[in-house]
C-alpha positions as a LaTeX table, in Angstrom:
\begin{tabular}{lrrr}
\hline
Residue & $x$ (\AA) & $y$ (\AA) & $z$ (\AA) \\
\hline
Met1 & $-2.98$ & 9.27 & 28.06 \\
Ala2 & $-0.47$ & 6.64 & 26.84 \\
Gly3 & $-1.61$ & 4.81 & 23.76 \\
Ser4 & $-4.36$ & 7.34 & 22.94 \\
Arg5 & $-4.73$ & 9.30 & 19.71 \\
Ala6 & $-6.24$ & 12.25 & 21.58 \\
Pro7 & $-3.02$ & 14.12 & 22.57 \\
Met8 & $-1.76$ & 14.30 & 18.99 \\
Arg9 & $-5.18$ & 15.26 & 17.69 \\
Tyr10 & $-5.68$ & 18.05 & 20.23 \\
Ala11 & $-2.15$ & 19.38 & 19.83 \\
Ser12 & $-2.50$ & 19.41 & 16.04 \\
Val13 & $-5.73$ & 21.41 & 16.15 \\
Ala14 & $-4.43$ & 23.85 & 18.79 \\
Leu15 & $-1.16$ & 24.56 & 16.99 \\
Ala16 & $-2.90$ & 24.76 & 13.62 \\
Leu17 & $-5.28$ & 27.40 & 14.93 \\
Leu18 & $-2.38$ & 29.41 & 16.34 \\
Arg19 & $-0.75$ & 29.39 & 12.90 \\
Trp20 & $-3.99$ & 30.12 & 11.02 \\
Gly21 & $-3.41$ & 33.78 & 10.26 \\
Gly22 & $-1.28$ & 35.29 & 7.54 \\
Arg23 & $-1.29$ & 35.24 & 3.76 \\
Arg24 & $-0.46$ & 31.87 & 2.22 \\
Gln25 & 1.12 & 31.47 & $-1.19$ \\
Arg26 & 1.96 & 28.37 & $-3.19$ \\
Pro27 & 5.74 & 27.91 & $-3.41$ \\
Gln28 & 7.06 & 27.90 & $-6.98$ \\
Ala29 & 10.28 & 26.06 & $-6.12$ \\
Pro30 & 9.78 & 24.26 & $-2.80$ \\
Arg31 & 13.00 & 23.33 & $-1.06$ \\
Arg32 & 11.48 & 21.13 & 1.65 \\
Ile33 & 8.58 & 18.81 & 0.85 \\
Leu34 & 6.67 & 16.46 & 3.16 \\
Val35 & 4.42 & 13.60 & 2.01 \\
Leu36 & 2.18 & 13.19 & 5.04 \\
His37 & 0.13 & 10.06 & 5.71 \\
His38 & $-0.33$ & 7.06 & 7.99 \\
Leu39 & $-1.21$ & 4.33 & 5.51 \\
Leu40 & $-0.96$ & 0.55 & 5.53 \\
Leu41 & 1.90 & $-1.17$ & 3.72 \\
Gly42 & 0.29 & $-1.59$ & 0.30 \\
Asp43 & $-0.99$ & 1.99 & 0.05 \\
Thr44 & 2.33 & 3.32 & 1.30 \\
Leu45 & 4.20 & 1.45 & $-1.43$ \\
Met46 & 1.84 & 2.75 & $-4.11$ \\
Val47 & 2.70 & 6.30 & $-3.01$ \\
Thr48 & 6.13 & 5.56 & $-4.54$ \\
Ala49 & 4.79 & 7.00 & $-7.80$ \\
Leu50 & 4.36 & 10.36 & $-6.05$ \\
Leu51 & 7.91 & 10.19 & $-4.66$ \\
Ala52 & 9.29 & 9.49 & $-8.14$ \\
Lys53 & 7.40 & 12.44 & $-9.60$ \\
Leu54 & 8.52 & 14.79 & $-6.83$ \\
Arg55 & 12.14 & 13.82 & $-7.40$ \\
Ala56 & 11.80 & 14.40 & $-11.14$ \\
Arg57 & 10.07 & 17.77 & $-10.72$ \\
His58 & 12.18 & 19.00 & $-7.79$ \\
Pro59 & 15.58 & 17.30 & $-8.14$ \\
Asp60 & 17.28 & 19.51 & $-5.54$ \\
Ala61 & 14.51 & 19.52 & $-2.92$ \\
Gln62 & 14.66 & 17.71 & 0.39 \\
Val63 & 11.76 & 15.24 & 0.28 \\
Ala64 & 10.50 & 13.52 & 3.42 \\
Met65 & 7.59 & 11.17 & 4.10 \\
Thr66 & 5.86 & 9.91 & 7.22 \\
Val67 & 5.33 & 6.16 & 7.56 \\
Ala68 & 4.07 & 3.71 & 10.14 \\
Arg69 & 6.83 & 2.34 & 12.37 \\
Pro70 & 7.05 & $-1.23$ & 10.96 \\
Ile71 & 7.40 & 0.14 & 7.42 \\
Ala72 & 10.25 & 2.57 & 8.11 \\
Pro73 & 13.14 & 0.05 & 7.73 \\
Leu74 & 12.22 & $-0.50$ & 4.07 \\
Tyr75 & 13.25 & 3.09 & 3.38 \\
Ala76 & 16.71 & 2.92 & 4.97 \\
Thr77 & 18.33 & 3.13 & 1.51 \\
Gln78 & 16.38 & 6.35 & 0.77 \\
Pro79 & 14.67 & 5.49 & $-2.54$ \\
Tyr80 & 14.36 & 8.58 & $-4.72$ \\
Gly81 & 16.38 & 10.41 & $-2.09$ \\
Val82 & 13.46 & 10.38 & 0.36 \\
Thr83 & 13.94 & 10.50 & 4.13 \\
Val84 & 11.20 & 8.93 & 6.27 \\
His85 & 9.90 & 9.89 & 9.69 \\
Val86 & 7.78 & 7.58 & 11.83 \\
Leu87 & 4.24 & 8.78 & 12.48 \\
Asp88 & 2.30 & 6.92 & 15.14 \\
Pro89 & $-0.97$ & 8.60 & 16.20 \\
Arg90 & $-0.70$ & 6.86 & 19.58 \\
Asp91 & 2.87 & 7.99 & 20.26 \\
Phe92 & 3.05 & 11.72 & 21.00 \\
Ala93 & 6.83 & 11.62 & 20.70 \\
Thr94 & 6.45 & 11.22 & 16.93 \\
Phe95 & 4.42 & 14.44 & 16.86 \\
Arg96 & 7.12 & 16.28 & 18.79 \\
Ala97 & 9.78 & 14.97 & 16.42 \\
Leu98 & 7.88 & 16.26 & 13.38 \\
Ala99 & 7.20 & 19.61 & 15.03 \\
Ala100 & 10.92 & 20.02 & 15.76 \\
Leu101 & 11.89 & 19.73 & 12.08 \\
Pro102 & 12.54 & 22.83 & 9.97 \\
Arg103 & 9.35 & 24.06 & 8.33 \\
Phe104 & 8.25 & 22.44 & 5.09 \\
Asp105 & 7.42 & 24.60 & 2.08 \\
Leu106 & 4.96 & 22.02 & 0.77 \\
Ala107 & 2.97 & 19.22 & 2.43 \\
Ile108 & 1.16 & 16.68 & 0.26 \\
Leu109 & $-1.62$ & 14.46 & 1.62 \\
Pro110 & $-2.05$ & 11.44 & $-0.69$ \\
Ala111 & $-5.01$ & 9.94 & 1.17 \\
Asp112 & $-6.69$ & 11.15 & 4.38 \\
Asn113 & $-7.00$ & 14.93 & 4.71 \\
Arg114 & $-7.32$ & 14.74 & 8.48 \\
Trp115 & $-3.54$ & 15.07 & 8.50 \\
Ser116 & $-3.94$ & 18.60 & 7.13 \\
Trp117 & $-4.32$ & 19.79 & 10.73 \\
Leu118 & $-0.97$ & 18.22 & 11.59 \\
Ala119 & 0.58 & 19.76 & 8.47 \\
Arg120 & $-0.63$ & 23.22 & 9.49 \\
Ala121 & 0.44 & 22.60 & 13.09 \\
Ile122 & 4.06 & 21.88 & 12.12 \\
Gly123 & 4.16 & 24.99 & 9.94 \\
Ala124 & 3.76 & 23.70 & 6.37 \\
Arg125 & 3.53 & 26.77 & 4.16 \\
Trp126 & 1.24 & 25.15 & 1.55 \\
Ile127 & $-0.91$ & 22.01 & 1.83 \\
Val128 & $-2.21$ & 19.94 & $-1.08$ \\
Gly129 & $-4.78$ & 17.15 & $-0.74$ \\
Ile130 & $-7.36$ & 15.19 & $-2.72$ \\
Ala131 & $-10.79$ & 16.83 & $-2.92$ \\
Gly132 & $-13.97$ & 15.26 & $-1.58$ \\
Asp133 & $-12.80$ & 13.97 & 1.79 \\
Arg134 & $-15.44$ & 13.65 & 4.50 \\
Pro135 & $-16.33$ & 15.07 & 6.95 \\
Ala136 & $-15.65$ & 18.55 & 5.60 \\
His137 & $-13.60$ & 19.80 & 8.57 \\
Lys138 & $-10.76$ & 17.51 & 7.46 \\
Asn139 & $-10.31$ & 19.80 & 4.45 \\
Trp140 & $-10.34$ & 23.18 & 6.20 \\
Pro141 & $-6.56$ & 23.62 & 6.51 \\
Val142 & $-5.91$ & 22.39 & 2.93 \\
Asp143 & $-4.80$ & 25.16 & 0.55 \\
Glu144 & $-5.22$ & 23.23 & $-2.70$ \\
Leu145 & $-7.72$ & 20.46 & $-3.36$ \\
Val146 & $-7.06$ & 18.28 & $-6.41$ \\
Pro147 & $-10.11$ & 16.44 & $-7.85$ \\
Tyr148 & $-10.06$ & 12.65 & $-7.88$ \\
Ser149 & $-9.44$ & 11.16 & $-11.30$ \\
Pro150 & $-12.70$ & 11.08 & $-13.32$ \\
Ala151 & $-11.52$ & 7.93 & $-15.09$ \\
Pro152 & $-10.49$ & 4.57 & $-13.56$ \\
Ala153 & $-6.94$ & 4.79 & $-12.25$ \\
Ser154 & $-4.56$ & 3.06 & $-9.89$ \\
Phe155 & $-4.01$ & 4.71 & $-6.53$ \\
Ala156 & $-0.37$ & 5.09 & $-7.60$ \\
Glu157 & $-1.52$ & 7.45 & $-10.37$ \\
Thr158 & $-3.99$ & 9.21 & $-8.05$ \\
Ala159 & $-1.16$ & 10.00 & $-5.63$ \\
Ala160 & 1.18 & 11.16 & $-8.39$ \\
Asp161 & $-1.53$ & 13.46 & $-9.80$ \\
Leu162 & $-1.19$ & 15.63 & $-6.69$ \\
Val163 & 1.88 & 17.08 & $-8.41$ \\
Ala164 & 1.39 & 18.81 & $-11.75$ \\
Gly165 & 3.37 & 17.68 & $-14.78$ \\
Ala166 & 4.22 & 14.62 & $-16.80$ \\
Pro167 & 3.87 & 11.17 & $-15.19$ \\
Pro168 & 6.99 & 9.77 & $-13.52$ \\
Ala169 & 9.22 & 7.30 & $-15.31$ \\
Pro170 & 8.05 & 3.71 & $-14.71$ \\
Tyr171 & 9.43 & 1.99 & $-11.63$ \\
Arg172 & 12.51 & $-0.25$ & $-11.78$ \\
Pro173 & 13.84 & $-2.25$ & $-8.80$ \\
Ala174 & 17.17 & $-0.44$ & $-9.23$ \\
Asp175 & 15.38 & 2.77 & $-8.20$ \\
Trp176 & 14.95 & 1.29 & $-4.72$ \\
Pro177 & 18.05 & $-0.58$ & $-3.55$ \\
Ala178 & 17.38 & $-3.30$ & $-0.99$ \\
Leu179 & 18.77 & $-2.90$ & 2.50 \\
Pro180 & 21.42 & $-5.54$ & 3.27 \\
Val181 & 20.15 & $-7.43$ & 6.31 \\
Asp182 & 21.12 & $-10.49$ & 8.31 \\
Gly183 & 18.84 & $-13.42$ & 9.10 \\
Val184 & 17.35 & $-13.85$ & 5.64 \\
Pro185 & 16.37 & $-17.51$ & 5.11 \\
Arg186 & 17.90 & $-19.06$ & 2.00 \\
Tyr187 & 15.80 & $-21.58$ & 0.14 \\
Gly188 & 18.09 & $-22.12$ & $-2.83$ \\
Gly189 & 17.18 & $-23.19$ & $-6.32$ \\
Arg190 & 13.88 & $-22.33$ & $-7.93$ \\
Tyr191 & 11.07 & $-21.55$ & $-5.52$ \\
Ala192 & 7.72 & $-19.80$ & $-5.33$ \\
Val193 & 6.32 & $-17.94$ & $-2.34$ \\
Leu194 & 2.63 & $-18.44$ & $-1.64$ \\
His195 & 1.66 & $-15.69$ & 0.79 \\
Val196 & $-1.67$ & $-16.96$ & 2.08 \\
Gly197 & $-2.54$ & $-14.49$ & 4.85 \\
Ala198 & $-4.53$ & $-11.28$ & 4.54 \\
Ser199 & $-5.85$ & $-8.40$ & 6.60 \\
Ser200 & $-9.42$ & $-9.74$ & 6.46 \\
Pro201 & $-10.99$ & $-13.24$ & 6.36 \\
Leu202 & $-12.83$ & $-11.96$ & 3.29 \\
Lys203 & $-9.54$ & $-11.89$ & 1.35 \\
Leu204 & $-8.60$ & $-15.50$ & 2.11 \\
Trp205 & $-8.55$ & $-18.09$ & $-0.68$ \\
Pro206 & $-9.80$ & $-21.59$ & 0.29 \\
Pro207 & $-7.04$ & $-23.78$ & 1.82 \\
Glu208 & $-7.66$ & $-26.69$ & $-0.56$ \\
Arg209 & $-6.93$ & $-24.43$ & $-3.55$ \\
Trp210 & $-3.65$ & $-23.29$ & $-2.05$ \\
Arg211 & $-2.75$ & $-26.97$ & $-1.56$ \\
Ser212 & $-3.64$ & $-27.78$ & $-5.15$ \\
Leu213 & $-1.64$ & $-24.80$ & $-6.40$ \\
Ala214 & 1.39 & $-25.85$ & $-4.34$ \\
Asp215 & 1.14 & $-29.37$ & $-5.78$ \\
His216 & 0.93 & $-27.96$ & $-9.30$ \\
Leu217 & 4.00 & $-25.75$ & $-8.86$ \\
Glu218 & 6.05 & $-28.56$ & $-7.34$ \\
Ala219 & 5.08 & $-30.82$ & $-10.21$ \\
His220 & 6.50 & $-28.17$ & $-12.54$ \\
Gly221 & 9.84 & $-27.85$ & $-10.76$ \\
Leu222 & 9.24 & $-25.03$ & $-8.31$ \\
Ala223 & 9.69 & $-25.58$ & $-4.59$ \\
Val224 & 7.01 & $-23.87$ & $-2.49$ \\
Val225 & 7.49 & $-21.63$ & 0.53 \\
Leu226 & 4.31 & $-20.79$ & 2.45 \\
Ser227 & 4.08 & $-17.35$ & 4.01 \\
Ala228 & 1.69 & $-15.56$ & 6.34 \\
Gly229 & 1.72 & $-12.66$ & 8.76 \\
Pro230 & 1.95 & $-12.56$ & 12.56 \\
Gly231 & $-0.84$ & $-14.51$ & 14.23 \\
Glu232 & $-1.77$ & $-16.38$ & 11.05 \\
Thr233 & $-0.25$ & $-19.77$ & 11.85 \\
Ala234 & $-3.71$ & $-21.35$ & 11.79 \\
Ile235 & $-4.08$ & $-20.36$ & 8.12 \\
Leu236 & $-0.78$ & $-22.10$ & 7.32 \\
Asp237 & $-1.84$ & $-25.18$ & 9.30 \\
Ala238 & $-5.12$ & $-25.41$ & 7.38 \\
Ile239 & $-3.17$ & $-25.52$ & 4.11 \\
Asp240 & $-0.23$ & $-27.65$ & 5.21 \\
Pro241 & $-1.18$ & $-29.48$ & 8.43 \\
Asp242 & 1.95 & $-31.64$ & 8.40 \\
Ser243 & 4.30 & $-28.65$ & 7.90 \\
Ala244 & 5.76 & $-30.47$ & 4.92 \\
Arg245 & 6.82 & $-27.24$ & 3.23 \\
Pro246 & 9.02 & $-24.38$ & 4.48 \\
Arg247 & 6.97 & $-21.61$ & 6.02 \\
Ile248 & 7.35 & $-17.99$ & 7.04 \\
Ala249 & 4.96 & $-17.36$ & 9.91 \\
Gly250 & 5.21 & $-13.60$ & 10.40 \\
Thr251 & 8.76 & $-13.92$ & 11.71 \\
Leu252 & 10.60 & $-11.74$ & 9.18 \\
Ser253 & 11.02 & $-7.99$ & 8.99 \\
Leu254 & 9.88 & $-6.31$ & 5.81 \\
Pro255 & 13.48 & $-5.87$ & 4.54 \\
Gln256 & 14.13 & $-9.58$ & 5.18 \\
Leu257 & 10.94 & $-10.57$ & 3.39 \\
Arg258 & 11.82 & $-8.35$ & 0.45 \\
His259 & 15.05 & $-10.34$ & 0.00 \\
Val260 & 13.12 & $-13.62$ & 0.08 \\
Leu261 & 10.75 & $-12.29$ & $-2.59$ \\
Ala262 & 13.55 & $-10.91$ & $-4.76$ \\
Asp263 & 15.17 & $-14.36$ & $-4.92$ \\
Ala264 & 11.90 & $-16.15$ & $-5.72$ \\
Arg265 & 10.70 & $-17.06$ & $-9.20$ \\
Leu266 & 7.07 & $-16.33$ & $-8.32$ \\
Leu267 & 4.82 & $-14.76$ & $-5.69$ \\
Val268 & 1.12 & $-15.60$ & $-5.43$ \\
Cys269 & $-0.95$ & $-13.80$ & $-2.80$ \\
Pro270 & $-4.26$ & $-12.08$ & $-2.09$ \\
Asp271 & $-4.67$ & $-8.35$ & $-2.59$ \\
Thr272 & $-2.56$ & $-7.34$ & 0.39 \\
Gly273 & 0.56 & $-5.34$ & 1.20 \\
Ile274 & 2.83 & $-8.23$ & 0.26 \\
Ala275 & 1.60 & $-8.03$ & $-3.35$ \\
His276 & 2.92 & $-4.47$ & $-3.50$ \\
Leu277 & 6.17 & $-5.51$ & $-1.82$ \\
Gly278 & 6.50 & $-8.08$ & $-4.60$ \\
Arg279 & 6.32 & $-5.26$ & $-7.16$ \\
Ile280 & 9.01 & $-3.33$ & $-5.30$ \\
Ala281 & 11.21 & $-6.45$ & $-5.29$ \\
Gly282 & 10.49 & $-7.11$ & $-8.97$ \\
Val283 & 9.32 & $-10.72$ & $-8.50$ \\
Pro284 & 6.65 & $-12.00$ & $-10.94$ \\
Thr285 & 3.48 & $-11.62$ & $-8.90$ \\
Val286 & $-0.02$ & $-13.04$ & $-9.28$ \\
Thr287 & $-2.52$ & $-11.16$ & $-7.11$ \\
Leu288 & $-5.96$ & $-12.54$ & $-6.22$ \\
Phe289 & $-8.59$ & $-9.81$ & $-5.93$ \\
Gly290 & $-11.79$ & $-10.57$ & $-4.03$ \\
Pro291 & $-13.39$ & $-7.56$ & $-2.33$ \\
Gly292 & $-10.70$ & $-5.15$ & $-3.52$ \\
Ser293 & $-10.43$ & $-3.35$ & $-6.83$ \\
Ala294 & $-7.92$ & $-4.67$ & $-9.35$ \\
Val295 & $-7.96$ & $-1.19$ & $-10.91$ \\
Ile296 & $-7.32$ & 0.88 & $-7.79$ \\
Cys297 & $-4.82$ & $-1.55$ & $-6.28$ \\
Gly298 & $-3.36$ & $-2.74$ & $-9.56$ \\
Pro299 & 0.01 & $-1.69$ & $-11.00$ \\
Gly300 & $-1.19$ & 1.22 & $-13.09$ \\
Ala301 & 1.28 & 2.83 & $-15.47$ \\
Phe302 & 3.95 & 3.37 & $-12.82$ \\
Phe303 & 4.42 & $-0.32$ & $-11.96$ \\
Ala304 & 3.46 & $-1.62$ & $-15.42$ \\
Ala305 & 6.99 & $-2.83$ & $-16.18$ \\
Met306 & 6.95 & $-5.15$ & $-13.17$ \\
Pro307 & 5.91 & $-8.70$ & $-14.16$ \\
Gly308 & 2.51 & $-9.53$ & $-12.76$ \\
Arg309 & $-1.08$ & $-10.56$ & $-13.33$ \\
Glu310 & $-4.31$ & $-9.72$ & $-11.50$ \\
Val311 & $-6.88$ & $-12.49$ & $-11.10$ \\
Thr312 & $-10.44$ & $-11.56$ & $-10.22$ \\
Val313 & $-14.05$ & $-12.29$ & $-11.13$ \\
Asp314 & $-15.40$ & $-9.06$ & $-12.55$ \\
Pro315 & $-18.08$ & $-7.96$ & $-12.25$ \\
Phe316 & $-19.01$ & $-9.55$ & $-8.94$ \\
Pro317 & $-22.52$ & $-8.74$ & $-7.63$ \\
Cys318 & $-21.64$ & $-7.51$ & $-4.14$ \\
Arg319 & $-18.46$ & $-5.68$ & $-5.09$ \\
Asp320 & $-20.70$ & $-2.66$ & $-5.41$ \\
Gln321 & $-19.32$ & 0.08 & $-3.16$ \\
Ser322 & $-17.76$ & 3.23 & $-4.57$ \\
Ile323 & $-15.96$ & 4.77 & $-1.58$ \\
Gln324 & $-12.20$ & 5.30 & $-1.69$ \\
Phe325 & $-10.52$ & 6.94 & 1.31 \\
Phe326 & $-13.90$ & 8.33 & 2.48 \\
Arg327 & $-14.58$ & 9.87 & $-0.95$ \\
Glu328 & $-17.33$ & 8.98 & $-3.40$ \\
Val329 & $-15.57$ & 7.78 & $-6.56$ \\
Pro330 & $-18.26$ & 6.94 & $-9.15$ \\
Trp331 & $-16.18$ & 4.48 & $-11.17$ \\
Ala332 & $-14.81$ & 2.55 & $-8.16$ \\
Arg333 & $-16.11$ & $-0.98$ & $-7.63$ \\
Arg334 & $-14.99$ & $-2.45$ & $-4.36$ \\
Cys335 & $-16.31$ & $-3.94$ & $-1.12$ \\
Glu336 & $-15.26$ & $-2.74$ & 2.31 \\
Arg337 & $-17.77$ & $-4.77$ & 4.31 \\
Leu338 & $-16.45$ & $-6.37$ & 7.46 \\
Phe339 & $-16.56$ & $-10.07$ & 8.20 \\
Gly340 & $-19.71$ & $-11.03$ & 10.06 \\
Glu341 & $-23.44$ & $-11.48$ & 9.70 \\
Pro342 & $-25.47$ & $-9.95$ & 6.85 \\
Pro343 & $-26.95$ & $-7.61$ & 5.82 \\
Asp344 & $-24.31$ & $-5.07$ & 6.86 \\
Arg345 & $-21.46$ & $-7.57$ & 6.97 \\
Cys346 & $-20.32$ & $-10.49$ & 4.88 \\
Ala347 & $-20.28$ & $-14.01$ & 6.30 \\
Arg348 & $-18.30$ & $-15.68$ & 3.50 \\
Ala349 & $-15.55$ & $-14.72$ & 1.10 \\
Arg350 & $-17.68$ & $-15.59$ & $-1.92$ \\
Cys351 & $-15.68$ & $-13.30$ & $-4.21$ \\
Met352 & $-12.49$ & $-15.18$ & $-3.30$ \\
Glu353 & $-14.21$ & $-18.56$ & $-3.55$ \\
Ala354 & $-15.22$ & $-17.62$ & $-7.10$ \\
Ile355 & $-11.56$ & $-17.48$ & $-8.18$ \\
Glu356 & $-10.86$ & $-20.87$ & $-9.72$ \\
Leu357 & $-7.53$ & $-22.66$ & $-9.57$ \\
Thr358 & $-7.45$ & $-22.82$ & $-13.36$ \\
Ala359 & $-7.51$ & $-19.02$ & $-13.60$ \\
Val360 & $-4.55$ & $-18.72$ & $-11.24$ \\
Val361 & $-2.59$ & $-21.40$ & $-13.11$ \\
Lys362 & $-3.30$ & $-19.59$ & $-16.40$ \\
Ala363 & $-1.98$ & $-16.32$ & $-14.94$ \\
Ile364 & 1.20 & $-18.10$ & $-13.82$ \\
Glu365 & 1.65 & $-19.64$ & $-17.25$ \\
Asp366 & 1.25 & $-16.20$ & $-18.83$ \\
Leu367 & 4.21 & $-15.02$ & $-16.75$ \\
Arg368 & 6.31 & $-17.91$ & $-18.15$ \\
Val369 & 7.79 & $-18.87$ & $-14.80$ \\
Val370 & 6.73 & $-22.51$ & $-15.22$ \\
Pro371 & 6.36 & $-24.53$ & $-18.42$ \\
Thr372 & 2.96 & $-24.36$ & $-20.07$ \\
Ala373 & 0.95 & $-27.44$ & $-20.96$ \\
Gln374 & 2.07 & $-27.06$ & $-24.60$ \\
Ser375 & 5.82 & $-26.69$ & $-23.88$ \\
\hline
\end{tabular}
């Protein structure tokens, strides 16, 4: 059925079972490695730490990674020598394309172990994943389960820990050249990007605070560009009803947006994929964390050299869930409740409302992109 996940799921299980027999042995010097996932933008970009470590440990190996279709153009310049392949669970052609590739010696699952069935189906000789995934059948084809970090860690470090050895060298924007693209808007001079959209209403900061922040930045010599994703024009209108400031309303590709961020003096945004794109671009970034974890989604050691600050109210009473990628992680403090009526859902973004304008301004001043009150 077109648009259904079922054909890929059934084909993966059937082919995996056909390949089930035979002795399996961990490759000592893998020549072909696949990082297999179907993550959102932010998580995909944090997996960069794993790519860097693979390249350092296996400099001559062919390394490939699956990505969602909209993300693939970001990898056209092959950072760390990685080739990407589109994986779309609703497009069986992407399954056929993976199955047609030469077999991989090693497949690494940085998040959801359900892709272990696909890894076995396409002939991966050894499969590594993170332990503790649920339900248990997702783990059956996995050859090596690596425990989740017992201490608080960024997801970037969690992904990199799937490969033994020293941590990768910290990220630098030069490690990931930007793709030259046409159609990039030029704003000129000194400007800040305020990316105000998010994947959930529970990650939205109040419109009046965005307005006050824009006024503050303009008073300190930074022009303001407002940004949001597709379908989020209403969020922009609530902040800037007269369209007095330039805006990006979900009209740019990710490579185009990366160029806009790279030329900016500052990015301020909720905990969303654009915050991670800001790290890749190297722009000073202030990230507002409401329901999400500033530890798990923070820079960690790998992105520590990128200028940025995390703003959150911690602890927050209802940021009390400890599930990460379907696993129980005792030290995790996050909230994955959906927007809606209590008790199972959350009707208001109270954790975002608790972030005061003064805290965001202080984080910006710490980055020294605008003059401080004393200068």
